[in-house]
XYZ file of C-alpha atoms in Angstrom:
537
model
C 18.148 11.656 3.206
C 19.860 15.018 2.782
C 22.959 16.514 4.334
C 20.972 19.425 5.777
C 17.367 18.920 4.670
C 15.625 16.104 6.530
C 18.953 14.772 7.684
C 19.070 11.736 9.971
C 22.244 13.039 11.622
C 20.412 14.853 14.493
C 18.392 11.686 15.183
C 21.542 9.556 15.354
C 23.398 12.033 17.544
C 20.516 12.459 19.983
C 20.009 8.703 20.126
C 23.686 8.342 21.060
C 23.227 10.962 23.778
C 20.268 9.098 25.269
C 22.321 5.919 25.602
C 24.847 7.570 27.888
C 24.573 6.705 31.591
C 24.176 10.323 32.690
C 21.629 11.486 30.123
C 19.167 14.102 31.430
C 15.704 14.356 29.900
C 15.165 17.979 28.841
C 12.416 17.251 26.293
C 9.864 19.416 28.103
C 11.497 22.280 26.240
C 9.786 21.046 23.057
C 6.425 21.810 24.618
C 7.470 25.458 24.908
C 8.349 25.505 21.220
C 5.005 24.152 20.006
C 3.264 27.582 20.085
C 6.053 29.116 17.982
C 5.724 26.345 15.409
C 1.943 26.629 15.326
C 2.016 30.409 14.837
C 4.482 30.208 11.947
C 7.277 32.575 11.045
C 8.774 32.967 14.517
C 12.554 32.992 15.034
C 14.269 32.510 18.389
C 17.937 32.496 19.330
C 19.292 30.984 22.541
C 22.804 32.020 23.525
C 24.798 30.290 26.233
C 28.478 29.728 27.057
C 30.235 26.705 25.637
C 29.561 23.363 27.335
C 25.988 24.164 28.304
C 24.219 21.645 26.083
C 23.263 23.826 23.127
C 24.166 21.211 20.508
C 22.369 18.392 22.344
C 19.207 20.504 22.462
C 19.511 21.448 18.789
C 19.762 17.765 17.841
C 16.774 16.995 20.054
C 14.661 19.651 18.340
C 15.636 18.638 14.807
C 15.129 14.913 15.427
C 11.716 15.520 17.022
C 10.184 17.741 14.348
C 11.886 16.282 11.267
C 10.018 13.974 8.913
C 13.378 12.375 7.958
C 12.571 9.268 10.004
C 10.246 7.973 12.679
C 11.745 9.047 16.012
C 8.862 7.874 18.186
C 10.977 5.106 19.722
C 13.331 7.808 21.013
C 10.706 10.150 22.420
C 7.938 7.809 23.606
C 9.757 7.029 26.905
C 10.627 10.694 27.532
C 8.713 13.456 29.298
C 7.543 15.155 26.105
C 5.376 12.139 25.275
C 3.029 13.301 28.054
C 2.343 16.572 26.233
C -0.992 17.145 24.506
C 0.784 18.293 21.335
C 3.179 15.362 21.163
C 1.616 13.344 18.339
C 0.534 16.463 16.472
C 4.101 17.691 16.022
C 6.283 14.554 16.078
C 8.016 14.068 12.678
C 5.616 16.345 10.830
C 7.890 18.950 9.232
C 10.653 19.340 6.678
C 13.618 20.433 8.787
C 16.756 22.177 7.589
C 19.386 21.486 10.246
C 22.839 23.085 9.908
C 25.770 22.953 12.319
C 27.739 26.026 11.356
C 30.888 24.779 13.111
C 31.769 22.521 10.171
C 34.481 23.775 7.816
C 35.358 22.547 4.337
C 38.739 20.878 3.943
C 41.617 23.378 3.736
C 39.222 26.255 4.338
C 41.036 29.559 3.999
C 38.287 32.032 3.117
C 34.738 32.910 4.058
C 33.716 32.310 0.441
C 34.819 28.669 0.699
C 32.930 28.289 3.964
C 29.598 29.701 2.855
C 29.785 28.116 -0.593
C 29.881 24.687 1.042
C 26.721 25.463 3.004
C 24.868 26.765 -0.044
C 25.919 23.914 -2.341
C 24.926 21.244 0.145
C 21.514 22.718 0.824
C 20.747 23.349 -2.859
C 21.814 19.761 -3.575
C 19.394 18.533 -0.893
C 16.553 20.562 -2.392
C 17.211 19.107 -5.839
C 17.044 15.562 -4.457
C 13.940 16.268 -2.394
C 12.079 17.942 -5.259
C 13.214 16.196 -8.459
C 10.156 17.385 -10.386
C 11.007 21.031 -9.789
C 13.659 22.601 -11.982
C 16.133 24.190 -9.573
C 18.856 26.415 -10.919
C 21.981 26.062 -8.785
C 22.936 29.620 -9.703
C 19.924 31.030 -7.873
C 20.087 32.111 -4.244
C 18.785 29.784 -1.587
C 16.029 32.174 -0.579
C 14.822 32.505 -4.166
C 14.681 28.714 -4.558
C 12.788 28.286 -1.272
C 10.419 31.119 -2.181
C 9.689 29.437 -5.510
C 8.959 26.127 -3.775
C 6.511 27.881 -1.470
C 4.874 29.616 -4.452
C 4.228 26.216 -6.039
C 2.918 24.714 -2.792
C 1.917 26.988 0.107
C 2.209 24.065 2.525
C 5.933 23.907 1.813
C 7.159 25.585 4.996
C 10.381 24.598 6.763
C 11.694 24.463 10.301
C 15.269 25.735 10.495
C 17.605 24.535 13.260
C 20.936 26.356 13.225
C 23.596 25.405 15.760
C 26.610 27.633 16.588
C 25.570 30.462 14.330
C 28.555 32.560 15.468
C 31.267 29.918 14.938
C 32.621 31.630 11.842
C 33.175 34.863 13.797
C 35.928 33.127 15.788
C 37.988 32.103 12.761
C 41.185 33.975 11.954
C 40.509 34.120 8.226
C 37.184 35.950 8.623
C 37.188 39.728 8.141
C 34.694 42.321 9.372
C 33.242 42.440 5.872
C 32.832 38.658 5.927
C 30.918 38.929 9.193
C 28.579 41.465 7.645
C 28.027 39.188 4.661
C 27.201 36.259 6.928
C 24.689 38.382 8.835
C 23.063 39.310 5.527
C 23.031 35.612 4.540
C 21.016 34.770 7.660
C 18.778 37.785 7.196
C 18.046 37.029 3.534
C 17.362 33.387 4.350
C 15.028 33.866 7.330
C 13.673 37.387 7.666
C 10.064 37.903 6.532
C 10.054 34.698 4.511
C 6.768 32.869 4.019
C 8.504 29.507 3.835
C 9.750 29.793 7.439
C 7.556 27.729 9.743
C 9.927 28.293 12.644
C 13.635 29.045 13.134
C 15.644 27.967 16.161
C 19.248 29.146 16.462
C 21.977 28.749 19.090
C 25.305 30.402 19.709
C 27.499 32.112 22.232
C 27.374 35.639 20.880
C 24.093 37.562 21.101
C 22.531 38.646 17.803
C 21.563 41.970 19.400
C 25.032 43.293 18.594
C 24.106 43.133 14.917
C 20.512 44.325 15.023
C 21.159 48.048 14.771
C 20.526 47.824 11.050
C 17.555 45.463 11.626
C 19.215 42.554 9.809
C 18.563 40.057 12.613
C 15.765 41.753 14.505
C 13.404 38.928 13.542
C 15.020 36.898 16.325
C 13.681 36.913 19.858
C 16.794 36.314 21.920
C 17.137 34.440 25.202
C 20.427 34.868 27.048
C 21.675 33.468 30.352
C 22.082 36.940 31.824
C 18.801 38.570 30.918
C 15.998 36.278 29.714
C 14.530 33.634 32.040
C 12.601 31.676 29.381
C 14.269 28.331 28.543
C 16.869 28.789 31.310
C 15.913 25.499 32.977
C 16.948 23.539 29.893
C 20.593 24.619 29.747
C 22.807 23.462 32.564
C 21.846 20.995 35.289
C 19.619 22.031 38.166
C 20.215 20.907 41.755
C 17.446 18.312 41.460
C 18.920 16.909 38.253
C 22.391 16.605 39.794
C 20.886 14.819 42.780
C 19.300 12.321 40.400
C 22.572 11.890 38.496
C 24.477 11.383 41.735
C 22.117 8.578 42.751
C 22.783 6.927 39.389
C 26.504 7.390 39.935
C 26.366 5.610 43.301
C 24.638 2.693 41.573
C 26.888 2.626 38.490
C 30.280 3.143 40.119
C 31.930 0.273 41.966
C 34.081 2.564 44.109
C 32.493 6.037 44.274
C 35.107 8.665 45.078
C 32.969 11.815 44.805
C 30.480 13.485 47.090
C 27.579 15.598 45.945
C 28.971 18.460 48.013
C 32.188 18.286 45.991
C 30.241 18.382 42.726
C 28.501 21.500 43.999
C 31.778 23.185 44.947
C 33.462 22.344 41.652
C 30.756 22.839 39.032
C 27.787 24.778 40.445
C 27.549 28.561 40.706
C 25.932 29.696 37.470
C 22.549 31.364 37.585
C 19.534 31.516 35.347
C 17.933 34.917 34.902
C 15.196 33.780 37.290
C 17.807 33.125 39.989
C 18.049 29.320 40.005
C 21.540 27.885 40.412
C 22.757 25.584 37.656
C 25.812 23.381 37.146
C 28.114 23.179 34.163
C 26.573 20.049 32.584
C 29.594 18.830 30.648
C 31.865 18.979 33.681
C 29.382 17.180 35.944
C 28.997 14.348 33.437
C 32.751 14.027 32.946
C 33.408 13.965 36.687
C 30.806 11.245 37.263
C 31.897 9.286 34.229
C 35.568 9.217 35.205
C 34.989 9.210 38.974
C 37.357 12.130 39.366
C 37.138 15.823 40.218
C 39.197 18.163 38.107
C 38.791 21.041 35.712
C 37.172 19.766 32.531
C 37.229 23.263 31.114
C 38.835 22.822 27.706
C 40.550 25.600 25.823
C 39.211 26.397 22.386
C 41.292 29.271 21.113
C 41.890 32.872 22.194
C 38.314 33.414 23.337
C 38.858 30.788 26.041
C 41.992 32.331 27.479
C 40.984 34.357 30.522
C 43.834 36.811 30.267
C 42.819 37.687 26.715
C 39.893 39.632 28.132
C 41.818 41.659 30.665
C 45.269 42.199 29.195
C 44.349 45.437 27.411
C 42.937 47.058 30.515
C 44.585 45.516 33.558
C 44.396 48.687 35.659
C 40.602 48.922 35.515
C 39.890 45.284 36.340
C 42.763 44.282 38.633
C 41.168 45.273 41.937
C 37.868 43.681 40.968
C 39.707 40.481 40.088
C 41.254 40.542 43.558
C 37.792 40.824 45.108
C 36.411 37.988 42.994
C 39.352 35.705 43.740
C 38.577 36.424 47.388
C 35.090 35.069 46.794
C 33.221 38.350 46.479
C 30.895 39.572 43.732
C 31.359 42.938 42.022
C 28.774 45.133 40.258
C 28.800 45.235 36.466
C 26.521 46.698 33.811
C 26.304 43.741 31.466
C 26.797 44.554 27.794
C 26.520 41.118 26.229
C 27.248 42.342 22.732
C 30.779 43.248 23.835
C 31.804 39.591 23.583
C 31.905 39.855 19.805
C 34.579 42.525 19.907
C 38.270 41.731 19.643
C 39.044 45.106 21.208
C 37.530 45.180 24.673
C 38.292 48.496 26.324
C 36.141 49.177 29.358
C 35.735 47.277 32.602
C 32.068 46.535 31.872
C 32.879 45.252 28.385
C 35.597 42.945 29.702
C 33.493 41.406 32.447
C 30.448 41.210 30.166
C 32.443 39.177 27.665
C 33.627 36.887 30.441
C 29.995 36.289 31.457
C 29.031 35.424 27.871
C 31.874 32.927 27.599
C 31.116 31.354 30.974
C 34.147 32.495 32.960
C 32.010 34.564 35.312
C 28.531 34.095 36.728
C 26.009 36.942 36.614
C 23.170 37.517 39.075
C 21.255 40.655 40.044
C 23.784 43.034 38.563
C 26.802 41.303 40.123
C 29.484 39.071 38.618
C 31.576 36.481 40.433
C 33.777 33.452 39.825
C 31.194 30.663 39.862
C 33.004 27.608 41.227
C 36.292 25.855 41.923
C 36.666 24.694 38.333
C 36.836 28.317 37.183
C 38.675 29.481 40.266
C 41.478 27.107 39.291
C 41.633 28.798 35.879
C 41.863 32.218 37.519
C 44.488 31.038 40.003
C 46.603 29.720 37.154
C 46.345 33.097 35.439
C 47.205 35.027 38.610
C 50.328 32.973 39.173
C 51.732 33.524 35.690
C 50.695 37.048 34.681
C 53.131 39.522 36.204
C 51.224 42.427 34.650
C 48.514 41.895 37.289
C 50.827 43.594 39.756
C 50.168 43.033 43.443
C 47.669 40.212 42.812
C 50.358 38.263 40.985
C 52.878 38.909 43.759
C 50.526 37.819 46.538
C 49.433 34.711 44.653
C 53.068 33.728 44.276
C 53.560 34.071 48.035
C 50.561 31.909 48.938
C 52.405 28.577 48.943
C 55.017 29.968 51.338
C 52.277 31.357 53.571
C 50.573 27.969 53.830
C 53.836 26.182 54.645
C 54.656 28.755 57.319
C 51.222 28.366 58.923
C 51.426 24.576 59.075
C 54.933 24.864 60.552
C 53.849 27.438 63.152
C 56.315 29.931 61.692
C 54.554 33.148 62.685
C 57.578 35.325 61.830
C 57.365 34.309 58.164
C 53.592 34.790 58.233
C 54.042 38.345 59.514
C 56.701 39.045 56.891
C 54.343 37.941 54.100
C 51.438 39.967 55.502
C 53.677 43.033 55.790
C 54.794 42.477 52.215
C 51.145 42.258 51.133
C 50.240 45.445 52.956
C 53.224 47.406 51.665
C 52.697 46.275 48.086
C 50.459 48.329 45.798
C 47.050 47.627 47.343
C 44.608 50.441 46.562
C 41.607 48.251 47.288
C 42.946 47.033 50.613
C 43.008 50.060 52.897
C 42.516 47.990 56.081
C 39.665 50.138 57.281
C 37.813 47.037 58.389
C 38.225 43.319 59.003
C 36.636 42.719 55.577
C 39.612 44.329 53.878
C 42.050 42.401 56.058
C 40.107 39.271 55.029
C 40.669 40.116 51.362
C 44.446 40.177 51.908
C 44.332 36.946 53.904
C 42.345 35.268 51.146
C 44.954 36.224 48.574
C 47.942 35.135 50.631
C 46.287 31.750 51.225
C 45.291 31.289 47.580
C 47.211 28.020 47.154
C 45.461 26.528 50.201
C 42.459 25.783 47.977
C 44.450 22.975 46.380
C 44.520 21.156 49.719
C 41.527 22.475 51.660
C 37.883 23.337 51.286
C 37.949 26.998 52.292
C 34.805 28.557 53.753
C 34.309 32.156 54.898
C 31.948 33.571 57.513
C 30.897 30.016 58.306
C 28.539 29.184 61.181
C 30.603 27.317 63.770
C 29.997 26.641 67.440
C 28.109 29.655 68.805
C 29.241 32.213 66.252
C 30.590 32.881 62.792
C 34.255 32.214 62.085
C 36.212 34.253 59.537
C 37.861 31.321 57.728
C 37.757 27.552 58.110
C 40.137 25.339 56.121
C 38.757 21.801 55.924
C 41.504 19.420 54.774
C 40.760 17.246 51.779
C 41.023 13.554 52.555
C 44.236 13.050 50.602
C 46.144 15.854 52.375
C 46.368 14.260 55.857
C 46.894 17.787 57.226
C 45.450 19.586 60.212
C 42.412 21.725 59.704
C 42.746 25.434 60.386
C 40.506 28.135 61.823
C 41.499 31.724 61.083
C 40.107 34.592 63.118
C 40.975 38.160 62.100
C 41.172 41.272 64.253
C 41.799 44.953 63.488
C 43.127 47.024 66.425
C 43.041 43.947 68.620
C 45.402 41.121 69.506
C 45.933 37.682 67.940
C 45.632 36.264 71.460
C 42.083 37.649 71.622
C 41.388 36.005 68.254
C 42.589 32.636 69.593
C 40.497 33.064 72.730
C 37.412 33.744 70.604
C 38.021 30.553 68.593
C 38.192 28.562 71.832
C 35.372 30.280 73.753
C 32.923 30.102 70.865
C 33.789 26.456 70.167
C 34.516 26.994 66.481
C 36.379 23.667 66.350
C 33.091 21.799 66.798
C 32.439 22.382 63.116
C 35.238 19.964 62.203
C 33.804 17.172 64.311
C 30.299 17.627 62.902
C 31.282 18.094 59.294
C 29.215 15.861 57.007
C 31.019 13.007 55.374
C 33.506 12.366 58.188
C 34.246 8.659 58.315
C 36.338 8.606 61.465
C 35.661 8.984 65.156
C 39.177 10.239 65.787
C 39.246 13.838 66.925
C 40.429 16.156 64.157
C 43.589 18.115 64.895
C 42.864 21.796 64.357
C 45.134 24.842 64.202
C 43.722 28.011 65.750
C 45.267 30.927 63.848
C 44.882 34.491 65.098
C 45.850 37.318 62.703
C 45.637 40.977 63.722
C 46.490 44.396 62.329
C 47.152 47.539 64.356
C 46.112 50.654 62.420
C 48.302 52.928 64.564
C 51.558 51.011 64.291
C 50.598 49.552 60.869
C 51.910 46.190 62.000
C 50.577 42.644 61.833
C 50.735 40.003 64.528
C 50.086 36.254 64.336
C 49.614 33.495 66.869
C 48.962 29.750 66.375
C 47.733 27.138 68.835
C 46.966 23.477 68.288
C 43.480 22.670 69.588
C-alpha cells in the first residue's frame, strides 16, 4: 500500500463517511465518469465553494476505481451497483490519489511542499515496481513515461483534491504558483500514461490557461457548467429524505424542514435547481440545532476582505442584497485567485466562487440565513460601509420602538435613514421605501422569520414578521405607503385580512389566537416626512 499510489486512505475515509447517520448516496456520479475512463487521457476539474462535498466525492472516486483493495462491500449496496459498467470498472486501475491540502511539518517554502509530494510518489513507484530501476533524481513524468514504455497497459487514474490549496498559503509567491501550474501540466498534459484525471478545487483553472498549461482540463463550475451539479450540495429531495431520518433518529426533534430551507438552501446549479449547503445541513441535523456552521478558514473566508478595497462600488448593491434582492453581475470566476480585487464584478465574482453569494441567470444574491448572518455581522462592525453600517446599528432600536408602540422614535429613525447618504434610496416608489425599512429592521431577523410580498388574506402584504417560538413576541404586519397615510395602510391590513396568515401558518401548535401588530409606515414626497401608526389586531 502506498501513500499516494493505490492508497487505502480514500477507501477508509469513504467507508467512515458511509457510516454516518446522514450519509447521502451520490455514487451515480461514477456512471458519468465511466466514458472518460474508457476513452483514456481525459482530464476534468470540478470547482465548488468550500463545504460542498468535494473531498467526499474525491475519496469515493479513488476508492471505487483503485485496485488497492476490494471495495465491493462498500459499493454493492449503493446506487452505482445498478450500473451496467459497475463490475467492469470496480477496483480495476492503479490510482494516484493526492490531497494537496497536506503540508510537511514546519513548511516554510513551496520547495518543501512540492518536494514532499514528489518524494512520496516516487517512493510509492519504487515499492510498486521493485524490478524497475527508478532513479529518484528523475522527474515524476519521466519515471511514469518510462513505466508506460515498458508496459503500455500501465496507465493511471489521477485523483487530485484541493489543487489550489497552496495558492492560499502566505509563503507562496507568484513564481511559486507558476511553478505549481507547470508541475501539474508536466505531470498530466498529453501524457500517454494518463487513463483519466479528476481534480477538485475552489479556484477555476481557466485563470491559468492563457498559456495553455492547464487547457487539458474540461472545467465544471457551479456558476456556468450544469454537468455534475447534482452531486455537489443537497437537493430538495435529498434533504426531505434526511429530515425523515432525523425525525426517526432524534428523540426530541427541534428543527423543521422549513427552517432548514431558510437557513441552508439558496444555492443554484447552472441548470437552475436549488441546492443546500451539505455540511451545514448535516451539522444542524446531527446536533439538533440551527446556527451558522460557516467556519472561517483564513482571509479568503472573511467577507469584508472582498469589498474593503472598493466599498464605494459595491455598497449600494450590498444594501439591495441585504434587503433580499438580487443584483446583476458579469461573473468572472478567475477573479477569485487575485489578492487585488478592483472592480465590482471581480469582487462579487470572487464571493460567488467562495460561496458567500449565490449566482443564477446573471444575478447574485445572499443565499440563505446562514450567510445573511455573516453579512449582518459585517454590516454592524464595518464603519467604512457608510450609511448601511449606520442603519444596521439602528435596527435594534427600531425593533424595540415598534414593539413598544413608540411611533415617534420610529419616525426619528426613518428620518435619520432618509437624511443619511442614500443614493440608492430615492423614494420614488414603495420598493425603495421597502429597502430602507428592510435595513432599519435588520436585527429583527434574529427573532422573526421575515417574509416580503407574501400572499396573505386577499392580497399581498409588504412585510410579515413571524415570531420564532422562543421569542414569545407579537407578530407584525408592515404595510408601506408613498404619498398616502399610515391610517390607510392599517385599514388595508384589516380589510384584506392579512392577519389570517398568522393563524394558518404551518407548524402552529396552539389554537390560541396570535397577537399581531399592524404597522403602517408612509412617506410624503412633498413634505419629505415619514409617518407611522401601530394597532394591535
